[in-house]
PDB file of C-alpha atoms in Angstrom:
ATOM      1  CA  MET Z   1     -14.157  -2.021  -8.169  1.00  0.00           C
ATOM      2  CA  THR Z   2     -13.809  -5.204 -10.425  1.00  0.00           C
ATOM      3  CA  ASP Z   3     -14.092  -8.759  -9.827  1.00  0.00           C
ATOM      4  CA  ARG Z   4     -10.990  -8.787  -9.946  1.00  0.00           C
ATOM      5  CA  PRO Z   5      -9.924 -10.792  -6.210  1.00  0.00           C
ATOM      6  CA  GLY Z   6      -7.844  -8.393  -4.557  1.00  0.00           C
ATOM      7  CA  PHE Z   7      -4.025  -8.767  -2.585  1.00  0.00           C
ATOM      8  CA  ARG Z   8      -5.106 -11.592   0.672  1.00  0.00           C
ATOM      9  CA  PHE Z   9      -4.135 -12.711   3.958  1.00  0.00           C
ATOM     10  CA  GLY Z  10      -3.437 -15.497   5.788  1.00  0.00           C
ATOM     11  CA  PHE Z  11      -4.872 -15.123   9.640  1.00  0.00           C
ATOM     12  CA  ARG Z  12      -6.239 -17.857  12.292  1.00  0.00           C
ATOM     13  CA  VAL Z  13      -8.330 -16.422  15.721  1.00  0.00           C
ATOM     14  CA  ARG Z  14      -5.778 -16.704  18.437  1.00  0.00           C
ATOM     15  CA  TYR Z  15      -7.446 -17.490  22.090  1.00  0.00           C
ATOM     16  CA  SER Z  16      -6.329 -14.118  23.449  1.00  0.00           C
ATOM     17  CA  GLU Z  17      -8.222 -11.981  20.678  1.00  0.00           C
ATOM     18  CA  VAL Z  18     -12.354 -13.763  21.371  1.00  0.00           C
ATOM     19  CA  ASP Z  19     -15.067 -12.933  24.048  1.00  0.00           C
ATOM     20  CA  PHE Z  20     -15.940 -15.137  26.879  1.00  0.00           C
ATOM     21  CA  GLN Z  21     -18.590 -16.480  23.813  1.00  0.00           C
ATOM     22  CA  GLY Z  22     -15.727 -17.739  21.863  1.00  0.00           C
ATOM     23  CA  ILE Z  23     -16.276 -14.473  18.836  1.00  0.00           C
ATOM     24  CA  VAL Z  24     -14.251 -12.256  18.088  1.00  0.00           C
ATOM     25  CA  TYR Z  25     -13.852  -9.140  20.001  1.00  0.00           C
ATOM     26  CA  PHE Z  26     -15.073  -6.639  17.966  1.00  0.00           C
ATOM     27  CA  ALA Z  27     -12.123  -4.285  18.077  1.00  0.00           C
ATOM     28  CA  HIS Z  28      -9.675  -6.991  16.500  1.00  0.00           C
ATOM     29  CA  TYR Z  29     -11.636  -6.423  12.640  1.00  0.00           C
ATOM     30  CA  ALA Z  30     -10.059  -3.905  12.753  1.00  0.00           C
ATOM     31  CA  THR Z  31      -6.243  -4.270  13.912  1.00  0.00           C
ATOM     32  CA  TYR Z  32      -7.090  -7.320  11.129  1.00  0.00           C
ATOM     33  CA  PHE Z  33      -7.876  -4.484   8.576  1.00  0.00           C
ATOM     34  CA  ASP Z  34      -5.226  -3.065   9.643  1.00  0.00           C
ATOM     35  CA  VAL Z  35      -2.044  -5.527   9.541  1.00  0.00           C
ATOM     36  CA  ALA Z  36      -3.646  -7.051   6.300  1.00  0.00           C
ATOM     37  CA  ILE Z  37      -3.000  -3.487   4.632  1.00  0.00           C
ATOM     38  CA  HIS Z  38       0.412  -3.287   5.815  1.00  0.00           C
ATOM     39  CA  GLU Z  39       1.125  -6.710   4.350  1.00  0.00           C
ATOM     40  CA  PHE Z  40      -0.765  -5.642   1.105  1.00  0.00           C
ATOM     41  CA  PHE Z  41       2.760  -2.724   0.778  1.00  0.00           C
ATOM     42  CA  ARG Z  42       4.777  -5.145   1.630  1.00  0.00           C
ATOM     43  CA  ALA Z  43       3.839  -7.433  -1.358  1.00  0.00           C
ATOM     44  CA  LEU Z  44       4.023  -4.012  -3.743  1.00  0.00           C
ATOM     45  CA  PRO Z  45       6.702  -3.356  -2.583  1.00  0.00           C
ATOM     46  CA  TYR Z  46       6.798  -0.519  -0.592  1.00  0.00           C
ATOM     47  CA  ASP Z  47       7.822   1.102   2.164  1.00  0.00           C
ATOM     48  CA  TYR Z  48       6.143   3.670   3.649  1.00  0.00           C
ATOM     49  CA  THR Z  49       8.362   3.970   6.494  1.00  0.00           C
ATOM     50  CA  GLU Z  50      11.393   4.826   4.366  1.00  0.00           C
ATOM     51  CA  ILE Z  51       9.653   7.813   2.127  1.00  0.00           C
ATOM     52  CA  ARG Z  52       8.571   8.838   5.987  1.00  0.00           C
ATOM     53  CA  LYS Z  53      12.998   9.101   6.899  1.00  0.00           C
ATOM     54  CA  ALA Z  54      13.245  10.842   3.773  1.00  0.00           C
ATOM     55  CA  THR Z  55      10.249  13.328   3.467  1.00  0.00           C
ATOM     56  CA  GLY Z  56       9.513  13.822   6.686  1.00  0.00           C
ATOM     57  CA  THR Z  57       5.392  12.217   5.231  1.00  0.00           C
ATOM     58  CA  ASP Z  58       2.794   9.294   6.381  1.00  0.00           C
ATOM     59  CA  PHE Z  59      -0.042   8.194   6.190  1.00  0.00           C
ATOM     60  CA  ASN Z  60      -3.106   9.288   8.903  1.00  0.00           C
ATOM     61  CA  ILE Z  61      -5.783   7.040   8.644  1.00  0.00           C
ATOM     62  CA  VAL Z  62      -8.648   9.535   8.463  1.00  0.00           C
ATOM     63  CA  ARG Z  63     -11.141   6.809   8.795  1.00  0.00           C
ATOM     64  CA  SER Z  64     -11.893   3.116   9.804  1.00  0.00           C
ATOM     65  CA  VAL Z  65     -15.519   1.009   9.735  1.00  0.00           C
ATOM     66  CA  VAL Z  66     -16.345  -2.344   9.723  1.00  0.00           C
ATOM     67  CA  GLU Z  67     -19.665  -3.594   8.421  1.00  0.00           C
ATOM     68  CA  TYR Z  68     -19.904  -6.911  11.445  1.00  0.00           C
ATOM     69  CA  ARG Z  69     -21.876 -10.399   8.861  1.00  0.00           C
ATOM     70  CA  ARG Z  70     -21.340 -12.955  11.343  1.00  0.00           C
ATOM     71  CA  PRO Z  71     -19.026 -14.225  13.646  1.00  0.00           C
ATOM     72  CA  LEU Z  72     -15.597 -14.628  13.513  1.00  0.00           C
ATOM     73  CA  ARG Z  73     -15.066 -17.860  16.326  1.00  0.00           C
ATOM     74  CA  PHE Z  74     -12.169 -19.258  18.470  1.00  0.00           C
ATOM     75  CA  ASP Z  75      -9.321 -21.253  15.590  1.00  0.00           C
ATOM     76  CA  GLU Z  76     -11.231 -20.430  12.517  1.00  0.00           C
ATOM     77  CA  ALA Z  77      -8.360 -19.544   9.638  1.00  0.00           C
ATOM     78  CA  PHE Z  78      -9.201 -16.916   7.714  1.00  0.00           C
ATOM     79  CA  GLU Z  79      -7.883 -14.575   5.101  1.00  0.00           C
ATOM     80  CA  VAL Z  80      -8.342 -11.104   5.396  1.00  0.00           C
ATOM     81  CA  GLU Z  81      -8.934  -9.104   1.535  1.00  0.00           C
ATOM     82  CA  VAL Z  82      -7.421  -5.535   0.586  1.00  0.00           C
ATOM     83  CA  ARG Z  83      -8.662  -4.274  -2.620  1.00  0.00           C
ATOM     84  CA  LEU Z  84      -8.273  -0.122  -3.544  1.00  0.00           C
ATOM     85  CA  SER Z  85     -11.573   1.659  -4.095  1.00  0.00           C
ATOM     86  CA  ARG Z  86     -10.445   3.869  -4.759  1.00  0.00           C
ATOM     87  CA  ILE Z  87      -6.835   6.988  -5.351  1.00  0.00           C
ATOM     88  CA  GLY Z  88      -7.031  10.109  -4.873  1.00  0.00           C
ATOM     89  CA  ARG Z  89      -4.378  13.091  -5.010  1.00  0.00           C
ATOM     90  CA  THR Z  90      -3.600  12.519  -0.923  1.00  0.00           C
ATOM     91  CA  SER Z  91      -5.554   9.752  -0.114  1.00  0.00           C
ATOM     92  CA  LEU Z  92      -5.677   6.159  -0.524  1.00  0.00           C
ATOM     93  CA  THR Z  93      -8.566   4.556   0.261  1.00  0.00           C
ATOM     94  CA  PHE Z  94      -9.032   0.399   0.863  1.00  0.00           C
ATOM     95  CA  ALA Z  95     -12.218  -2.023   0.582  1.00  0.00           C
ATOM     96  CA  PRO Z  96     -11.145  -4.688   3.910  1.00  0.00           C
ATOM     97  CA  ALA Z  97     -12.581  -7.878   3.641  1.00  0.00           C
ATOM     98  CA  ILE Z  98     -12.461 -10.563   6.022  1.00  0.00           C
ATOM     99  CA  ARG Z  99     -12.957 -14.500   3.658  1.00  0.00           C
ATOM    100  CA  VAL Z 100     -13.473 -17.706   4.996  1.00  0.00           C
ATOM    101  CA  ALA Z 101     -12.259 -21.204   2.447  1.00  0.00           C
ATOM    102  CA  GLY Z 102     -16.205 -22.096   1.023  1.00  0.00           C
ATOM    103  CA  GLU Z 103     -17.835 -19.205   1.948  1.00  0.00           C
ATOM    104  CA  PRO Z 104     -19.772 -17.593  -0.709  1.00  0.00           C
ATOM    105  CA  GLU Z 105     -20.154 -13.863   1.678  1.00  0.00           C
ATOM    106  CA  PRO Z 106     -17.522 -12.373   2.991  1.00  0.00           C
ATOM    107  CA  ARG Z 107     -17.737 -12.250   7.389  1.00  0.00           C
ATOM    108  CA  ALA Z 108     -17.247  -9.110   7.097  1.00  0.00           C
ATOM    109  CA  THR Z 109     -16.670  -5.308   5.220  1.00  0.00           C
ATOM    110  CA  GLY Z 110     -15.478  -2.491   6.089  1.00  0.00           C
ATOM    111  CA  GLU Z 111     -13.530   1.448   4.642  1.00  0.00           C
ATOM    112  CA  VAL Z 112     -10.408   2.674   5.170  1.00  0.00           C
ATOM    113  CA  VAL Z 113      -9.243   5.325   4.430  1.00  0.00           C
ATOM    114  CA  TRP Z 114      -5.428   6.614   4.665  1.00  0.00           C
ATOM    115  CA  VAL Z 115      -4.766  10.359   3.644  1.00  0.00           C
ATOM    116  CA  HIS Z 116      -0.963  11.133   2.947  1.00  0.00           C
ATOM    117  CA  ALA Z 117       0.309  14.259   5.629  1.00  0.00           C
ATOM    118  CA  ASP Z 118       3.222  16.302   6.526  1.00  0.00           C
ATOM    119  CA  GLN Z 119       4.023  14.995   9.908  1.00  0.00           C
ATOM    120  CA  THR Z 120       5.350  18.184  10.923  1.00  0.00           C
ATOM    121  CA  THR Z 121       2.063  20.707   9.890  1.00  0.00           C
ATOM    122  CA  MET Z 122      -0.546  17.714   9.214  1.00  0.00           C
ATOM    123  CA  ARG Z 123      -1.604  19.323   6.671  1.00  0.00           C
ATOM    124  CA  ALA Z 124      -2.742  16.415   3.048  1.00  0.00           C
ATOM    125  CA  VAL Z 125       0.402  16.292   0.911  1.00  0.00           C
ATOM    126  CA  PRO Z 126      -0.235  15.515  -2.484  1.00  0.00           C
ATOM    127  CA  LEU Z 127       0.976  10.666  -2.705  1.00  0.00           C
ATOM    128  CA  PRO Z 128       4.330  10.130  -3.571  1.00  0.00           C
ATOM    129  CA  THR Z 129       4.741   9.377  -7.557  1.00  0.00           C
ATOM    130  CA  GLN Z 130       7.025   6.320  -6.350  1.00  0.00           C
ATOM    131  CA  LEU Z 131       3.614   4.353  -4.643  1.00  0.00           C
ATOM    132  CA  LEU Z 132       0.964   5.379  -7.504  1.00  0.00           C
ATOM    133  CA  GLU Z 133       3.714   4.448  -9.968  1.00  0.00           C
ATOM    134  CA  ARG Z 134       3.354   0.708  -8.805  1.00  0.00           C
ATOM    135  CA  LEU Z 135      -0.678   0.974  -7.660  1.00  0.00           C
ATOM    136  CA  GLY Z 136      -0.983   2.696 -11.335  1.00  0.00           C
ATOM    137  CA  GLY Z 137      -1.951   5.496 -10.885  1.00  0.00           C
ATOM    138  CA  PRO Z 138      -4.851   8.150  -9.413  1.00  0.00           C
ATOM    139  CA  ASP Z 139      -8.063   7.073  -9.745  1.00  0.00           C
ATOM    140  CA  HIS Z 140      -6.712   3.799 -10.508  1.00  0.00           C
ATOM    141  CA  ALA Z 141      -9.260   1.065  -8.788  1.00  0.00           C
ATOM    142  CA  GLU Z 142      -8.695  -2.637  -7.684  1.00  0.00           C
TER     143      GLU Z 142
END
């Protein structure tokens, strides 16, 4: 990966996302990553839902990891930075990070791997050419 910043999408911790201690419940970090990745595609722009309708292929998450470093708390504003760490023949590997303004280190980091698959057979298929063109081709990492 390069030192270039990735795509960023902003959030604010809502009351329904925290536990009794006022700390974000662990499962919400994966949701934050997922929402930011979807917004990354919207910003490209690339509508993978239209591809699904036309081809019967879609992305399946095969790996999702969150490394918690420091907690987020109720009403904190933050951004999820989305970087692509790898573009494979049939998969995309994202390296999301939760960042709070003014802090040099992320509060959480992760890895999310999407595999492009035929939704009938559930077998991996090559990434769509249109997507690869928007991302800069295979083995490109932001």
